[in-house]
Amino acid sequence: MMMLTRKMIEIRGLLQTVGQSDQLTLPSIVVIGSQSSGKSSVLEAIVGHEFLPKGTNMVTRRPIELTLVNTPDIHSEYGEFPALKMGKITDFSQIQRTLTDLNLAVPASECVTDDPIQLRIYSPNVPDLSLIDLPGYIQVVGRDQPMELKHKINELCEKYIKAPNVILAISAADVDLANSTALRASRRVDPRGERTIGVITKMDLVDPERGASLLNDQKYALRLGYVGVVCRVPNAPSPKLFNRGNENIINAIARNENAYFGSHPEFSPDSHLDVGTQNLRKKLMHVLEQTMAASLKTTSEAISRELAEATYEYKVQYNERPISAESYLAESLDTFKHSFRGFSEQFGRAQVRELLKHELDQQVLNVLAQRYWNRPFDDLSTPLPETDPLSDLPKAAPENEIWKIKLDSSSAALTKLGVGRLATSVVASALQAQIDRLISNSRFSAHPFARQAITEASTSILRDLSYDISDELEICIKPYKYRIEVDDHEWTRGRDNVTHVLKDELKVCEGAAKKLEEQMGGKKKVKDVMAFIDRVRSGQVVLEGDGVGGAGGFSAALLQKGREAVFLRDRVDVLKMRLVAVKSKQCANKKNKYYCPEVFLDAVADKLTTTADLFLDAELLSKFYYLFPRELDSRLGRSLSHQEVERFAREDPKIRRHLDVVRRKELLEHVLKEMESLRQLEAREKRYSSGG
Ligand code: GDP
């Protein structure tokens, strides 16, 4: 018989994880009693340990679901709070402290909560039992207890004392049974007294005659009867005796009860009265087993219905597609790696080259602007030079040192720019941007945790690689810092390319000028402001101060915009002029490179690009393409615990529902199978006991 209860308690635990449904549970014994009725003492006598919260002001605020597991072969007893993951607790005073803390954690405003505390106790000295300790009924509301507390406790108890649970109604012998809150509550839900066990505590406080009559109560007759107990641990001769194990306490109580009940003939075996904690335990075991067995069928049916529902949902919503957190992660990772492979096949040397050339084109424009096209545009107070340096450019002659120095220093400005660092970081950020794009287009976009793991994988690889690669690339381009030879073919290509670059730049400047014109309020306004600025620059007008507060009837803001307009107009002029020059016959020949710095610098940029793209393709791209998928595996694969994978998969609400359905279905199938074998076991036992 023992096996049966044990198994049913296990199943009860499993069913708790399936979810809250009144029908999806096996019965338990619910302990009710008013404050000070001796409820804690009875529970502690059954467990053999003091473990329940005590104290004058200690009202139990949460139900305690107490599962006792008989474990004959363990040396030390221990308790476990499955939800808290604290491990085995062998010190029962720690269990008591934990329960106190959990109680106090319920805010006073809430009074009580129906969220139960689960506690399992494993011991060779406890029977297999499932008990629920409820907050004690309050008789008289104390000054510091809200009236609401009384109602809430009543409500909570009401919820738990429903059928098929067994009610353990505790009443003290020294209080009139008609006033017992526990019995009154029980009578409301179990008027025929079919599933209530009455416990009369403190039998030692009334005379035996009265005690015996209480146990024979006919006013509220209980089919399962009344049990009389004396649960107070007697004063021990040596307190140490009780610290060695609960068997001592259990024995001490038993000895005490035997002495008391044995000394009064009212309780002799002939009386057929049920007395003593030992009998109470036996009764509880027996009744729980009977009740559980009786509800096996209905619970099985409820589970079958629930399972049918889950199976239907699985079929209709998820097409019977199996899933686990692990398989979901593996699949998502594969898809992501596949898209990464697709990207890596498209992003190669040619794409790197394009990126780099564009970047260097901009650098060429900067150098040209600084060294050739520079006119003091920005400063209103600086007069224009006598001769425009740009107008000298077409006359630039190789014999004149100044043109040679200008071109040499310009190309040095390019080669010494730090191309190694610049090119590496341009390509690395492009790769990072691509990874971000791939993530956004993948399933991982709904998973903050994976998103971060992938981003970190790529940034860390790129950071590590970039460090050495910038230096090595810098060494590769070193020769160009000393000498640059451009052949005819390269010259022609440079001339072609820079023509495009200049045209694009021209478009950008014209576009910006147009926008400025709109902001300033039209062509005419711009013209007036620019004319004024020109007069200042040519010295025809002398500004007072530096024009900060406005001048010539124009506001400071307008003057500032005017300066930008002048700058853009001049830049447009220069670009047009240089486009004509680059297209001219002179610039067709590389011998005239001093006239045509644009072409020469473009050719230099092209050489730098060729070196860099070759190197970055070999070093950065291919290494990144090799390392990244492996890094993904290590960050999102083996190194993750089951909990982490689970947390990951559940981040996506769709997947969470899918996983829940699958889990629920599996769990219900498992429970149902266990229930089936239990019913067979039960049937066999019945046959066995009836057959003798
Ligand atoms: P609870 O508030 O219902 O949990 O009641 P307790 O178990 O804390 O008991 C209330 C008081 O009654 C305590 O002081 C116990 O020592 C005392 N008590 C409990 N059971 C007995 C008993 O069988 N006999 C006597 N004399 N006192 C008891």
CSV table of N, CA and C in Angstrom, one decimal, residues 277-364:
chain,number,residue,atom,x,y,z
A,277,THR,N,-0.8,10.6,18.8
A,277,THR,CA,-0.2,11.1,17.6
A,277,THR,C,0.1,10.0,16.6
A,278,GLN,N,0.5,8.9,17.2
A,278,GLN,CA,0.9,7.7,16.3
A,278,GLN,C,-0.4,7.3,15.5
A,279,ASN,N,-1.5,7.2,16.2
A,279,ASN,CA,-2.7,6.8,15.5
A,279,ASN,C,-3.1,7.8,14.5
A,280,LEU,N,-2.9,9.1,14.9
A,280,LEU,CA,-3.3,10.2,13.9
A,280,LEU,C,-2.5,10.0,12.6
A,281,ARG,N,-1.2,9.8,12.8
A,281,ARG,CA,-0.4,9.5,11.6
A,281,ARG,C,-0.9,8.4,10.7
A,282,LYS,N,-1.2,7.3,11.4
A,282,LYS,CA,-1.7,6.1,10.6
A,282,LYS,C,-2.9,6.4,9.9
A,283,LYS,N,-3.8,7.2,10.6
A,283,LYS,CA,-5.1,7.5,10.1
A,283,LYS,C,-4.9,8.4,8.8
A,284,LEU,N,-4.0,9.4,9.0
A,284,LEU,CA,-3.8,10.3,7.9
A,284,LEU,C,-3.3,9.6,6.7
A,285,MET,N,-2.4,8.6,6.9
A,285,MET,CA,-1.8,7.9,5.7
A,285,MET,C,-2.9,7.1,5.1
A,286,HIS,N,-3.7,6.4,5.9
A,286,HIS,CA,-4.7,5.6,5.4
A,286,HIS,C,-5.8,6.4,4.6
A,287,VAL,N,-6.2,7.5,5.2
A,287,VAL,CA,-7.3,8.3,4.6
A,287,VAL,C,-6.8,8.9,3.3
A,288,LEU,N,-5.5,9.4,3.4
A,288,LEU,CA,-5.0,10.1,2.2
A,288,LEU,C,-4.9,9.1,1.0
A,289,GLU,N,-4.5,7.9,1.4
A,289,GLU,CA,-4.3,6.9,0.3
A,289,GLU,C,-5.7,6.5,-0.3
A,290,GLN,N,-6.7,6.3,0.6
A,290,GLN,CA,-8.0,6.0,0.1
A,290,GLN,C,-8.6,7.1,-0.8
A,291,THR,N,-8.4,8.4,-0.3
A,291,THR,CA,-8.9,9.5,-1.0
A,291,THR,C,-8.2,9.7,-2.4
A,292,MET,N,-6.9,9.5,-2.4
A,292,MET,CA,-6.2,9.6,-3.6
A,292,MET,C,-6.6,8.5,-4.6
A,293,ALA,N,-6.7,7.3,-4.1
A,293,ALA,CA,-7.1,6.2,-4.9
A,293,ALA,C,-8.5,6.5,-5.5
A,294,ALA,N,-9.4,7.0,-4.7
A,294,ALA,CA,-10.7,7.3,-5.1
A,294,ALA,C,-10.8,8.3,-6.2
A,295,SER,N,-9.8,9.2,-6.2
A,295,SER,CA,-9.9,10.3,-7.2
A,295,SER,C,-9.0,10.0,-8.4
A,296,LEU,N,-8.3,8.8,-8.4
A,296,LEU,CA,-7.5,8.5,-9.5
A,296,LEU,C,-8.2,8.5,-10.8
A,297,LYS,N,-9.5,8.0,-10.8
A,297,LYS,CA,-10.2,7.9,-12.0
A,297,LYS,C,-10.6,9.3,-12.5
A,298,THR,N,-11.2,10.1,-11.7
A,298,THR,CA,-11.6,11.4,-12.2
A,298,THR,C,-10.4,12.2,-12.6
A,299,THR,N,-9.3,12.1,-11.8
A,299,THR,CA,-8.1,12.9,-12.2
A,299,THR,C,-7.6,12.4,-13.5
A,300,SER,N,-7.6,11.1,-13.7
A,300,SER,CA,-7.1,10.6,-15.0
A,300,SER,C,-7.9,11.1,-16.1
A,301,GLU,N,-9.2,11.1,-15.9
A,301,GLU,CA,-10.1,11.6,-17.0
A,301,GLU,C,-9.8,13.1,-17.3
A,302,ALA,N,-9.7,13.8,-16.2
A,302,ALA,CA,-9.4,15.3,-16.4
A,302,ALA,C,-8.1,15.4,-17.2
A,303,ILE,N,-7.1,14.6,-16.8
A,303,ILE,CA,-5.8,14.7,-17.5
A,303,ILE,C,-6.0,14.3,-19.0
A,304,SER,N,-6.7,13.3,-19.2
A,304,SER,CA,-7.0,12.9,-20.6
A,304,SER,C,-7.6,14.0,-21.4
A,305,ARG,N,-8.6,14.7,-20.8
A,305,ARG,CA,-9.2,15.8,-21.5
A,305,ARG,C,-8.2,16.9,-21.8
A,306,GLU,N,-7.5,17.2,-20.8
A,306,GLU,CA,-6.5,18.2,-21.0
A,306,GLU,C,-5.4,17.9,-22.0
A,307,LEU,N,-5.1,16.6,-22.1
A,307,LEU,CA,-4.1,16.1,-23.0
A,307,LEU,C,-4.7,16.2,-24.4
A,308,ALA,N,-6.0,15.9,-24.6
A,308,ALA,CA,-6.6,15.9,-25.9
A,308,ALA,C,-6.6,17.4,-26.4
A,309,GLU,N,-6.8,18.3,-25.5
A,309,GLU,CA,-6.8,19.7,-25.9
A,309,GLU,C,-5.4,20.1,-26.3
A,310,ALA,N,-4.4,19.7,-25.5
A,310,ALA,CA,-3.0,20.1,-25.9
A,310,ALA,C,-2.6,19.5,-27.2
A,311,THR,N,-3.0,18.2,-27.4
A,311,THR,CA,-2.7,17.5,-28.7
A,311,THR,C,-3.3,18.2,-29.9
A,312,TYR,N,-4.6,18.7,-29.7
A,312,TYR,CA,-5.3,19.4,-30.7
A,312,TYR,C,-4.6,20.7,-31.1
A,313,GLU,N,-4.2,21.4,-30.0
A,313,GLU,CA,-3.6,22.7,-30.3
A,313,GLU,C,-2.2,22.5,-31.0
A,314,TYR,N,-1.5,21.4,-30.6
A,314,TYR,CA,-0.2,21.1,-31.2
A,314,TYR,C,-0.4,20.8,-32.7
A,315,LYS,N,-1.5,20.1,-33.0
A,315,LYS,CA,-1.7,19.7,-34.4
A,315,LYS,C,-2.2,21.0,-35.2
A,316,VAL,N,-3.1,21.7,-34.7
A,316,VAL,CA,-3.7,22.8,-35.5
A,316,VAL,C,-2.8,24.0,-35.6
A,317,GLN,N,-2.2,24.4,-34.4
A,317,GLN,CA,-1.4,25.6,-34.4
A,317,GLN,C,0.0,25.4,-34.9
A,318,TYR,N,0.5,24.2,-34.6
A,318,TYR,CA,1.9,24.0,-34.8
A,318,TYR,C,2.2,22.9,-35.8
A,319,ASN,N,1.1,22.4,-36.4
A,319,ASN,CA,1.3,21.4,-37.4
A,319,ASN,C,2.1,20.2,-37.0
A,320,GLU,N,2.1,19.9,-35.7
A,320,GLU,CA,2.8,18.8,-35.0
A,320,GLU,C,4.3,18.9,-35.2
A,321,ARG,N,4.7,20.2,-35.4
A,321,ARG,CA,6.2,20.4,-35.5
A,321,ARG,C,6.8,20.3,-34.2
A,322,PRO,N,7.7,19.3,-34.0
A,322,PRO,CA,8.4,19.2,-32.7
A,322,PRO,C,9.3,20.3,-32.4
A,323,ILE,N,9.5,20.7,-31.2
A,323,ILE,CA,10.4,21.7,-30.9
A,323,ILE,C,11.0,21.6,-29.5
A,324,SER,N,12.2,22.0,-29.3
A,324,SER,CA,12.8,22.1,-28.0
A,324,SER,C,13.6,23.3,-28.0
A,325,ALA,N,13.9,23.9,-26.9
A,325,ALA,CA,14.7,25.1,-26.8
A,325,ALA,C,16.0,24.9,-27.6
A,326,GLU,N,16.6,23.7,-27.4
A,326,GLU,CA,17.9,23.4,-28.0
A,326,GLU,C,17.7,23.4,-29.5
A,327,SER,N,16.7,22.7,-30.0
A,327,SER,CA,16.6,22.5,-31.5
A,327,SER,C,16.3,23.9,-32.1
A,328,TYR,N,15.5,24.7,-31.4
A,328,TYR,CA,15.2,26.0,-31.9
A,328,TYR,C,16.5,26.9,-32.0
A,329,LEU,N,17.3,26.8,-31.0
A,329,LEU,CA,18.5,27.6,-31.1
A,329,LEU,C,19.4,27.1,-32.2
A,330,ALA,N,19.6,25.7,-32.3
A,330,ALA,CA,20.5,25.1,-33.3
A,330,ALA,C,20.0,25.5,-34.7
A,331,GLU,N,18.7,25.5,-34.9
A,331,GLU,CA,18.1,25.8,-36.2
A,331,GLU,C,18.3,27.3,-36.5
A,332,SER,N,18.1,28.1,-35.5
A,332,SER,CA,18.2,29.5,-35.8
A,332,SER,C,19.7,29.9,-36.1
A,333,LEU,N,20.6,29.2,-35.4
A,333,LEU,CA,22.0,29.4,-35.6
A,333,LEU,C,22.4,29.0,-37.0
A,334,ASP,N,21.9,27.8,-37.4
A,334,ASP,CA,22.2,27.4,-38.7
A,334,ASP,C,21.8,28.3,-39.8
A,335,THR,N,20.5,28.8,-39.6
A,335,THR,CA,20.0,29.7,-40.6
A,335,THR,C,20.8,31.0,-40.7
A,336,PHE,N,21.2,31.4,-39.5
A,336,PHE,CA,22.0,32.7,-39.4
A,336,PHE,C,23.4,32.5,-40.1
A,337,LYS,N,24.0,31.3,-39.8
A,337,LYS,CA,25.3,31.0,-40.4
A,337,LYS,C,25.2,30.9,-41.9
A,338,HIS,N,24.0,30.4,-42.4
A,338,HIS,CA,23.8,30.3,-43.8
A,338,HIS,C,23.7,31.6,-44.4
A,339,SER,N,23.0,32.5,-43.8
A,339,SER,CA,22.9,33.9,-44.4
A,339,SER,C,24.3,34.6,-44.3
A,340,PHE,N,25.0,34.3,-43.3
A,340,PHE,CA,26.4,34.9,-43.2
A,340,PHE,C,27.2,34.4,-44.4
A,341,ARG,N,27.1,33.1,-44.7
A,341,ARG,CA,27.9,32.5,-45.8
A,341,ARG,C,27.5,33.2,-47.1
A,342,GLY,N,26.2,33.4,-47.2
A,342,GLY,CA,25.7,34.1,-48.4
A,342,GLY,C,26.4,35.5,-48.6
A,343,PHE,N,26.4,36.2,-47.4
A,343,PHE,CA,27.0,37.5,-47.5
A,343,PHE,C,28.5,37.4,-47.8
A,344,SER,N,29.2,36.5,-47.2
A,344,SER,CA,30.6,36.4,-47.4
A,344,SER,C,31.0,36.1,-48.8
A,345,GLU,N,30.1,35.4,-49.5
A,345,GLU,CA,30.4,35.1,-50.9
A,345,GLU,C,30.2,36.4,-51.8
A,346,GLN,N,29.4,37.3,-51.3
A,346,GLN,CA,29.2,38.5,-52.1
A,346,GLN,C,30.1,39.7,-51.7
A,347,PHE,N,30.7,39.6,-50.6
A,347,PHE,CA,31.5,40.7,-50.1
A,347,PHE,C,32.9,40.3,-50.1
A,348,GLY,N,33.6,40.6,-51.2
A,348,GLY,CA,35.0,40.2,-51.4
A,348,GLY,C,35.9,41.4,-51.7
A,349,ARG,N,37.0,41.1,-52.4
A,349,ARG,CA,38.0,42.1,-52.7
A,349,ARG,C,37.4,43.3,-53.4
A,350,ALA,N,36.6,43.0,-54.4
A,350,ALA,CA,36.0,44.1,-55.2
A,350,ALA,C,35.2,45.1,-54.4
A,351,GLN,N,34.5,44.5,-53.4
A,351,GLN,CA,33.7,45.4,-52.6
A,351,GLN,C,34.5,46.2,-51.6
A,352,VAL,N,35.6,45.5,-51.1
A,352,VAL,CA,36.5,46.2,-50.3
A,352,VAL,C,37.2,47.4,-51.0
A,353,ARG,N,37.5,47.1,-52.3
A,353,ARG,CA,38.2,48.1,-53.1
A,353,ARG,C,37.3,49.3,-53.3
A,354,GLU,N,36.1,49.1,-53.6
A,354,GLU,CA,35.1,50.2,-53.8
A,354,GLU,C,35.0,51.0,-52.5
A,355,LEU,N,34.9,50.4,-51.4
A,355,LEU,CA,34.8,51.1,-50.1
A,355,LEU,C,36.1,52.0,-49.9
A,356,LEU,N,37.2,51.3,-50.1
A,356,LEU,CA,38.5,52.0,-49.8
A,356,LEU,C,38.7,53.2,-50.8
A,357,LYS,N,38.4,52.9,-52.1
A,357,LYS,CA,38.7,53.9,-53.1
A,357,LYS,C,37.8,55.2,-52.8
A,358,HIS,N,36.6,54.9,-52.4
A,358,HIS,CA,35.7,56.0,-52.1
A,358,HIS,C,36.3,56.8,-50.9
A,359,GLU,N,36.7,56.1,-49.9
A,359,GLU,CA,37.3,56.8,-48.7
A,359,GLU,C,38.5,57.6,-49.2
A,360,LEU,N,39.4,57.0,-50.0
A,360,LEU,CA,40.6,57.7,-50.4
A,360,LEU,C,40.3,58.9,-51.3
A,361,ASP,N,39.3,58.8,-52.1
A,361,ASP,CA,38.8,59.9,-53.0
A,361,ASP,C,38.6,61.1,-52.1
A,362,GLN,N,37.9,60.8,-51.0
A,362,GLN,CA,37.6,62.0,-50.1
A,362,GLN,C,38.8,62.6,-49.6
A,363,GLN,N,39.8,61.7,-49.3
A,363,GLN,CA,41.0,62.2,-48.7
A,363,GLN,C,41.8,63.0,-49.8
A,364,VAL,N,41.7,62.6,-51.0
A,364,VAL,CA,42.4,63.3,-52.1
A,364,VAL,C,41.7,64.7,-52.2
